[in-house]
XYZ file of C-alpha atoms in Angstrom:
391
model
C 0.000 0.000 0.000
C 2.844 2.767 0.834
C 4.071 1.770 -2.698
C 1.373 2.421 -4.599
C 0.528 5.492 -2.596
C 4.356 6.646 -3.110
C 3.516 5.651 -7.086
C 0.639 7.750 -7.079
C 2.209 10.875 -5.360
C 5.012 10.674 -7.550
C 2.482 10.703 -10.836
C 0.129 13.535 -9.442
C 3.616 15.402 -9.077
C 5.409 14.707 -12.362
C 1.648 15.917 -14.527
C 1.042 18.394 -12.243
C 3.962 20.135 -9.975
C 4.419 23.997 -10.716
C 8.518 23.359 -10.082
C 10.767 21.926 -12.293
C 12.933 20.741 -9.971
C 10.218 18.596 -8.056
C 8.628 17.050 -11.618
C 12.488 15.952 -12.752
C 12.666 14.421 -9.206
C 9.509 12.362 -9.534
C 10.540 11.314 -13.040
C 13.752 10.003 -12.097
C 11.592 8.157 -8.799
C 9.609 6.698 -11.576
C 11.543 5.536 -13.879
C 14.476 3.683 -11.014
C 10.799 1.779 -9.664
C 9.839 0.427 -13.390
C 13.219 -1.511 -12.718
C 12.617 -2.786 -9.865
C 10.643 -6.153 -9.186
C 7.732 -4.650 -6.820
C 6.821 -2.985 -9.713
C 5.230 -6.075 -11.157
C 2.699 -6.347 -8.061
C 2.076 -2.817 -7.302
C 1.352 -1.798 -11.058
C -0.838 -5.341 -11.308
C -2.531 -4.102 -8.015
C -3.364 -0.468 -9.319
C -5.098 -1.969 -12.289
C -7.368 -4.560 -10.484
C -8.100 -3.880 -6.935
C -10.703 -1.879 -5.841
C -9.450 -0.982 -2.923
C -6.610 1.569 -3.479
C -5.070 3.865 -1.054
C -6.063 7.140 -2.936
C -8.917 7.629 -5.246
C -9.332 6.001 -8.333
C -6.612 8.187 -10.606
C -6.446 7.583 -14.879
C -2.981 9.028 -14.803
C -1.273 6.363 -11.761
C -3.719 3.830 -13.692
C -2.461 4.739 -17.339
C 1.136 4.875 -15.850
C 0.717 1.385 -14.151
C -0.729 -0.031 -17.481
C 2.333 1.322 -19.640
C 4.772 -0.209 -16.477
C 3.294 -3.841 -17.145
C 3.527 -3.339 -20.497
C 7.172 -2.502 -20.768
C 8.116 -4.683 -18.696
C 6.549 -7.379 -20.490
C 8.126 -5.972 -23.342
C 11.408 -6.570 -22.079
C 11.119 -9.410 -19.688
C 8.266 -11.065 -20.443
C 10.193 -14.100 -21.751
C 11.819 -14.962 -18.424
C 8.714 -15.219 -16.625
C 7.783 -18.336 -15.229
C 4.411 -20.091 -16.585
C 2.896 -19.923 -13.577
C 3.716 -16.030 -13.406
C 2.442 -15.732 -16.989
C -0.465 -17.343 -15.876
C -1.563 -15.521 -12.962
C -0.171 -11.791 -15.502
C -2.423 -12.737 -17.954
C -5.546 -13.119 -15.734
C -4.741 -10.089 -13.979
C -4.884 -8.260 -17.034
C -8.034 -10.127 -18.069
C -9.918 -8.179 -14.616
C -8.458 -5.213 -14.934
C -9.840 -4.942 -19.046
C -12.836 -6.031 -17.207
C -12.267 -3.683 -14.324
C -11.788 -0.623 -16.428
C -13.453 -0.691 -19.543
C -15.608 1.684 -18.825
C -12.624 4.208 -18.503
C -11.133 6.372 -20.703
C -10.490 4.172 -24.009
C -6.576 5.252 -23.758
C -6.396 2.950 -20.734
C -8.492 -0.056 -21.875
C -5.919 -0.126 -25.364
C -2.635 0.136 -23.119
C -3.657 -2.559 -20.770
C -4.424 -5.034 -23.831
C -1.284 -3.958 -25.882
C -0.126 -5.743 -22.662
C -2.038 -8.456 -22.728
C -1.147 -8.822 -26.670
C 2.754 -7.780 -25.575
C 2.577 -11.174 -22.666
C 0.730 -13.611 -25.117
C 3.641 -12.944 -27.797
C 6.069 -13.793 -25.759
C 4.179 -17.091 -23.816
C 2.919 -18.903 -27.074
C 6.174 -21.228 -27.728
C 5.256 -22.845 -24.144
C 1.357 -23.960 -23.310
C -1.836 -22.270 -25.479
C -1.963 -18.879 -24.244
C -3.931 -17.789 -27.164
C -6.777 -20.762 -26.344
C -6.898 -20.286 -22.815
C -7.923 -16.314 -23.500
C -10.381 -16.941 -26.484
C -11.752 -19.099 -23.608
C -11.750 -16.244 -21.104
C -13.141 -13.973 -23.804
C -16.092 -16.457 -23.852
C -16.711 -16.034 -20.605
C -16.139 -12.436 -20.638
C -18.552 -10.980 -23.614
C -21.668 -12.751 -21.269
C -21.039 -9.940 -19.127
C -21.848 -6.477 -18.345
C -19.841 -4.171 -19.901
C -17.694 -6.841 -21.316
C -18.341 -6.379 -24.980
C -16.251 -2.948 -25.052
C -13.369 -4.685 -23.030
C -13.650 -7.693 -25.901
C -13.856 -5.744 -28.927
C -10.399 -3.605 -27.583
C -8.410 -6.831 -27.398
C -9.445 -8.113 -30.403
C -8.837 -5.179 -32.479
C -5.040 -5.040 -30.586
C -4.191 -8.800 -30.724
C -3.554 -8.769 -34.674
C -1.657 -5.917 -34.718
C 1.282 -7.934 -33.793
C 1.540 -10.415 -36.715
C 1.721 -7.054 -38.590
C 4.276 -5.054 -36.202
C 7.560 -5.294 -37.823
C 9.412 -2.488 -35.311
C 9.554 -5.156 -33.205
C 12.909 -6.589 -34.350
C 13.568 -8.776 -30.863
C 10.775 -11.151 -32.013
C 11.708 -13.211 -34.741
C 9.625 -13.845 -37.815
C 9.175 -17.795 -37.157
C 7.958 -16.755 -33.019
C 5.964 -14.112 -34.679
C 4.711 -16.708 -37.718
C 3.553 -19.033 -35.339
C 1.563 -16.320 -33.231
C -0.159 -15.319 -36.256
C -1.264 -18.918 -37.119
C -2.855 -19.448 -33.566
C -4.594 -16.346 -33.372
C -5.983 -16.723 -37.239
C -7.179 -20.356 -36.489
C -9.900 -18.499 -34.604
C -10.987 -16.241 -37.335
C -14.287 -17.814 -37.773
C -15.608 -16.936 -33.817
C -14.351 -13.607 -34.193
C -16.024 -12.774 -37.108
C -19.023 -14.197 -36.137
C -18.597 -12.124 -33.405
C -18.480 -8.745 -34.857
C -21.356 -9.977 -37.007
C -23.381 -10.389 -33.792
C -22.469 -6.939 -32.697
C -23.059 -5.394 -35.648
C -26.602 -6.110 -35.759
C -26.977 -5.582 -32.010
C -27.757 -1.860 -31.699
C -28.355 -1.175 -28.077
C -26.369 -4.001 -25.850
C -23.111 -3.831 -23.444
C -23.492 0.120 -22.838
C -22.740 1.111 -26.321
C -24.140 3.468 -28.233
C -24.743 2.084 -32.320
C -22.457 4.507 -33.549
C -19.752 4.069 -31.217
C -20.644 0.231 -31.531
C -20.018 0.319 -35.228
C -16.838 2.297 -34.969
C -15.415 -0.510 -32.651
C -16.821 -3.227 -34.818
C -15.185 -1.484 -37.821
C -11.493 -0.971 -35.916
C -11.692 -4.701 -34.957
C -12.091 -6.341 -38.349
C -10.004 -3.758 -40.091
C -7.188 -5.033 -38.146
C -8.273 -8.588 -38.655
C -8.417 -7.825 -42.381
C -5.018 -6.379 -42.038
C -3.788 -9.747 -40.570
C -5.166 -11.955 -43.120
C -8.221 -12.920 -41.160
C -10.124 -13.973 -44.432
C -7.094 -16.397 -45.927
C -8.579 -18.635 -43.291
C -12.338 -18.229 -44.862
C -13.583 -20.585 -47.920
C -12.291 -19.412 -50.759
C -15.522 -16.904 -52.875
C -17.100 -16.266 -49.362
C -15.346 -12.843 -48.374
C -17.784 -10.808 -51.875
C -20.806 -12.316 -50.165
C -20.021 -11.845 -46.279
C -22.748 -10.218 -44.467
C -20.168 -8.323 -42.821
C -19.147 -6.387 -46.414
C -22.670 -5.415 -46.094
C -22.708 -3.751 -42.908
C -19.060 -1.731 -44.248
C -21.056 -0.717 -47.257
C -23.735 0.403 -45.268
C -21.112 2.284 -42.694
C -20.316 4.605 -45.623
C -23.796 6.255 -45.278
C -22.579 7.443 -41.677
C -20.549 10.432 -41.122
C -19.142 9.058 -37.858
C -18.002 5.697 -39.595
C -17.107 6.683 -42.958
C -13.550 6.692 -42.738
C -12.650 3.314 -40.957
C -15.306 1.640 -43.472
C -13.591 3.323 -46.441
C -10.008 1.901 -44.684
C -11.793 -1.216 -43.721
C -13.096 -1.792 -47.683
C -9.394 -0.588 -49.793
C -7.732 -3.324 -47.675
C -10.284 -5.932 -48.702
C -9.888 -4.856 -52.187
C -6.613 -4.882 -51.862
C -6.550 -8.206 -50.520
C -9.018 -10.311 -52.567
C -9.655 -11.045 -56.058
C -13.453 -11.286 -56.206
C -14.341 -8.174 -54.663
C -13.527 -5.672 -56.487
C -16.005 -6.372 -59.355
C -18.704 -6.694 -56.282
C -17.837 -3.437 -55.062
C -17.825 -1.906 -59.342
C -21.278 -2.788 -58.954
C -21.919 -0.367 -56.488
C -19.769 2.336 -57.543
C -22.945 3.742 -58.982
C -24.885 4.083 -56.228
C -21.652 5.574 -54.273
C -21.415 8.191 -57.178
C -25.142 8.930 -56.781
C -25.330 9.352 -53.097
C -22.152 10.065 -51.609
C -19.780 11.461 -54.100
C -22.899 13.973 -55.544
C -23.583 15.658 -52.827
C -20.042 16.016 -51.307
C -19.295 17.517 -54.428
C -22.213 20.079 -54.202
C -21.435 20.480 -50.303
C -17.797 20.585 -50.405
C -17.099 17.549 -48.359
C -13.331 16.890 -48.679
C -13.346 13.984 -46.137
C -16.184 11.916 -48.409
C -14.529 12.967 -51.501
C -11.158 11.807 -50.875
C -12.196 8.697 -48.902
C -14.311 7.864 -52.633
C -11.596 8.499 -54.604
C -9.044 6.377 -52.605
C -11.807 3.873 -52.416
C -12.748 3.952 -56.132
C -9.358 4.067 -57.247
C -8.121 1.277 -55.478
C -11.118 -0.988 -56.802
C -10.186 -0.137 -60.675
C -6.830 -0.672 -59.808
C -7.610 -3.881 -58.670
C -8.746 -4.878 -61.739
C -8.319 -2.878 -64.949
C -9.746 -5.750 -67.259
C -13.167 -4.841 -65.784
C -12.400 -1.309 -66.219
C -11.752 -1.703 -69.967
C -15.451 -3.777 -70.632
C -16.299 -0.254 -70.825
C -19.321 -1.263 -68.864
C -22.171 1.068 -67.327
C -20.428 0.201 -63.990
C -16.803 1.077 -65.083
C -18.157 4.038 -66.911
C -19.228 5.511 -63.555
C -16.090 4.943 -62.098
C -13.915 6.902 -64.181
C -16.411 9.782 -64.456
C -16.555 9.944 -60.931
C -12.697 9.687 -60.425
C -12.389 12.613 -63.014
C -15.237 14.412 -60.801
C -12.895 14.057 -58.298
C -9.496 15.413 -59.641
C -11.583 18.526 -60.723
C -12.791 19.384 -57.515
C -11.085 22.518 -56.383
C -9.735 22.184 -53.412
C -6.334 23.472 -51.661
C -3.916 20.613 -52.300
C -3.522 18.043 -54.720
C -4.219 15.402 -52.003
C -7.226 13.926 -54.121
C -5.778 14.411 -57.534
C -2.706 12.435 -56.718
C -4.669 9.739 -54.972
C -5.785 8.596 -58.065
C -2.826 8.599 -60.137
C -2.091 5.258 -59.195
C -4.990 4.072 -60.969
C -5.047 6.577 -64.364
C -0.813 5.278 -64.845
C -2.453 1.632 -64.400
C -5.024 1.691 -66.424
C -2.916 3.705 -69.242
C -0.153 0.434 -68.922
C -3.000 -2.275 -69.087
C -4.747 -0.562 -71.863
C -1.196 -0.456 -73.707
C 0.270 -3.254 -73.069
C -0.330 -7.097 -74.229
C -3.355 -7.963 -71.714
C -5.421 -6.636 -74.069
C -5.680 -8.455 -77.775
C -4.866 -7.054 -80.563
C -7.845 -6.637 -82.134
C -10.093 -5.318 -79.808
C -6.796 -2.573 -79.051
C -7.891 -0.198 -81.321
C -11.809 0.261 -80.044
C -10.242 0.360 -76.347
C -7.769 2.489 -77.611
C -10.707 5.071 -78.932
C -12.962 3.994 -76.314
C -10.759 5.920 -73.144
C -8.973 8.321 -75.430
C -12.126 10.819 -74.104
C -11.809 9.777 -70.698
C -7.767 10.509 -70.710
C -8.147 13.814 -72.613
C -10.699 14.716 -69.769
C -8.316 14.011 -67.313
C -5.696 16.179 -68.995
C -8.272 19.285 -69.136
C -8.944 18.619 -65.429
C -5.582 18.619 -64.073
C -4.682 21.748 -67.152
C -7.700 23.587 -65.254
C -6.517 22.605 -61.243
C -3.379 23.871 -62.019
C -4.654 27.074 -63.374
C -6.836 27.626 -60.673
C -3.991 26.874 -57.793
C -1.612 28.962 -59.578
């Protein structure tokens, strides 16, 4: 208890002392007990008991979440299993505990959970015993928010690669263990996704969650592990369609969707289908209005999708048609920077190379050829005219 209280003093002072002198005092306090062995117990205790010598405190919480995780960090692999063990559950109450609190503090204390089940998984089944515990967990109140945080932070380390003291086979095998459970998490997100009002979440916020969870899934390689043909026709691309209607969710589902497209081969003609629609009601109006977000999100979106797969772009179809006008829409809108413009270059350079080059036969060259000689030349008069305008 005189620990933690000294911990807490020490915090309040370093955030908050008027005098120099007193907050480099604290900080050099601090940063000799983050060496020191109590600091395993006293930080674990800060998190998850609710009976603390001073009032509950973000900051001396926060700080005791970032001590556990650097520590894990950097001696997590010495620990015994039974140490690991009894870590791991501790961090499994306080996510429970706290995840209510500021977000800030939910996402350090499971980048320490993801930090300690890194570093356990050569010895036992770390990740099956927590999938386990997440079971239990999401049955509870307030739960779902706690669940939804270390899901969205557990993939992020298959894709970390600052993290040069774990080596690519450790890290390999990590990212098989936590993939073989792809299917429960994305039924998962499914389930909250179509839950609107359930574990103290309001829908938007809900979605947002939902959205930051299977992006980083996605970003992992959650749907290698699907049948192959089932990620097009996923009720879950349905609901990040549908996230593109709302403001607050817009820009994770636009991340959320260029990674798919990015990722798998039968989407993007899925998502060609739609561009009309997305052209119609989205891209029209933030035109007229002068949303910039909307805009640029659509053209990153759009562009990625025909870069994806020029040969549908070439069909010339009704479809591929809109794309292209829209994308031209887009590199005409006057706005500051070239930020939107140069979004899309990817895709114009692409689709100039494809069109050029042997994909496409011989003799159907010619009516290609003629068929996107407009659509170029309007691209030229748009960029002629934002240059004029900026200048």
């Amino acid at each position: 208890m005189e620990l933690q209280m000294k911990v807490a003093q020490a915090v309040h002072v370093l955030n908050h002392d008027t005098e120099s002198s007193n907050r480099v005092a604290a900080n050099q306090w601090l940063v000799q007990f983050q060496q020191t062995e109590a600091a395993w117990e006293v930080a674990t205790s800060i998190l998850t008991s609710d009976h603390q010598p001073f009032p509950s405190d973000f900051e001396v919480e926060f700080f005791a979440a970032q001590i556990l995780k650097r520590k894990i960090q950097n001696e997590g692999y010495y620990l015994q299993l039974g140490v690991k063990d009894a870590l791991l559950n501790a961090l499994l109450v306080a996510a429970k505990r706290l995840s209510s609190g500021p977000p800030q503090l939910l996402t350090q204390i499971c980048l320490a959970l993801s930090a300690l089940i890194l570093r356990s998984v050569e010895h036992g089944k770390p990740i099956e015993q927590l999938f386990y515990s997440l079971q239990n967990l999401r049955t509870q109140n307030d739960g779902i928010v706690a669940v939804l945080e270390m899901l969205t932070v557990l993939p992020e380390e298959i894709v970390d690669t600052q993290n040069t003291e774990i080596s690519a086979s450790h890290r390999n095998q990590y990212g098989q263990e936590l993939l073989s459970h792809t299917p429960m998490v994305i039924e998962f997100l499914l389930q909250q996704s179509e839950n609107k009002f359930q574990g103290g979440l309001q829908p938007n916020e809900r979605n947002r969650k939902v959205l930051r969870c299977l992006l980083s899934w996605v970003r992992a390689g959650c749907f290698s592990e699907t049948p192959e043909g089932s990620s097009p026709t996923h009720p879950l691309l349905n609901f990040v369609f549908n996230s593109l209607q709302v403001s607050s969710s817009f820009d994770l589902a636009i991340e959320v969707l260029v990674e798919l497209v990015s990722r798998h081969e039968g989407l993007p003609q899925v998502l060609l289908c739609r561009v009309p629609f997305l052209k119609e009601m989205l891209l029209l109006p933030a035109l007229t209005g002068g949303d910039v977000k909307v805009i640029a999100g659509l053209a990153c979106l759009m562009s990625e999708i025909g870069q994806a797969a020029p040969s549908l772009i070439v069909e010339a179809s009704a479809e591929a048609r809109a794309l292209t006008d829209a994308l031209l829409s887009c590199v005409a809108f006057p706005c500051e920077d070239w930020d939107i413009a140069d979004s899309t270059l990817q895709f114009w350079s692409s689709l100039a190379s494809y069109i050029l080059g042997p994909d496409v036969d011989g003799t159907n060259k010619k009516n290609v050829e003629g068929m996107f000689f407009s659509v170029f030349s309007a691209l030229l008069d748009a960029l002629l005219l934002r240059a004029q305008v900026i200048s």
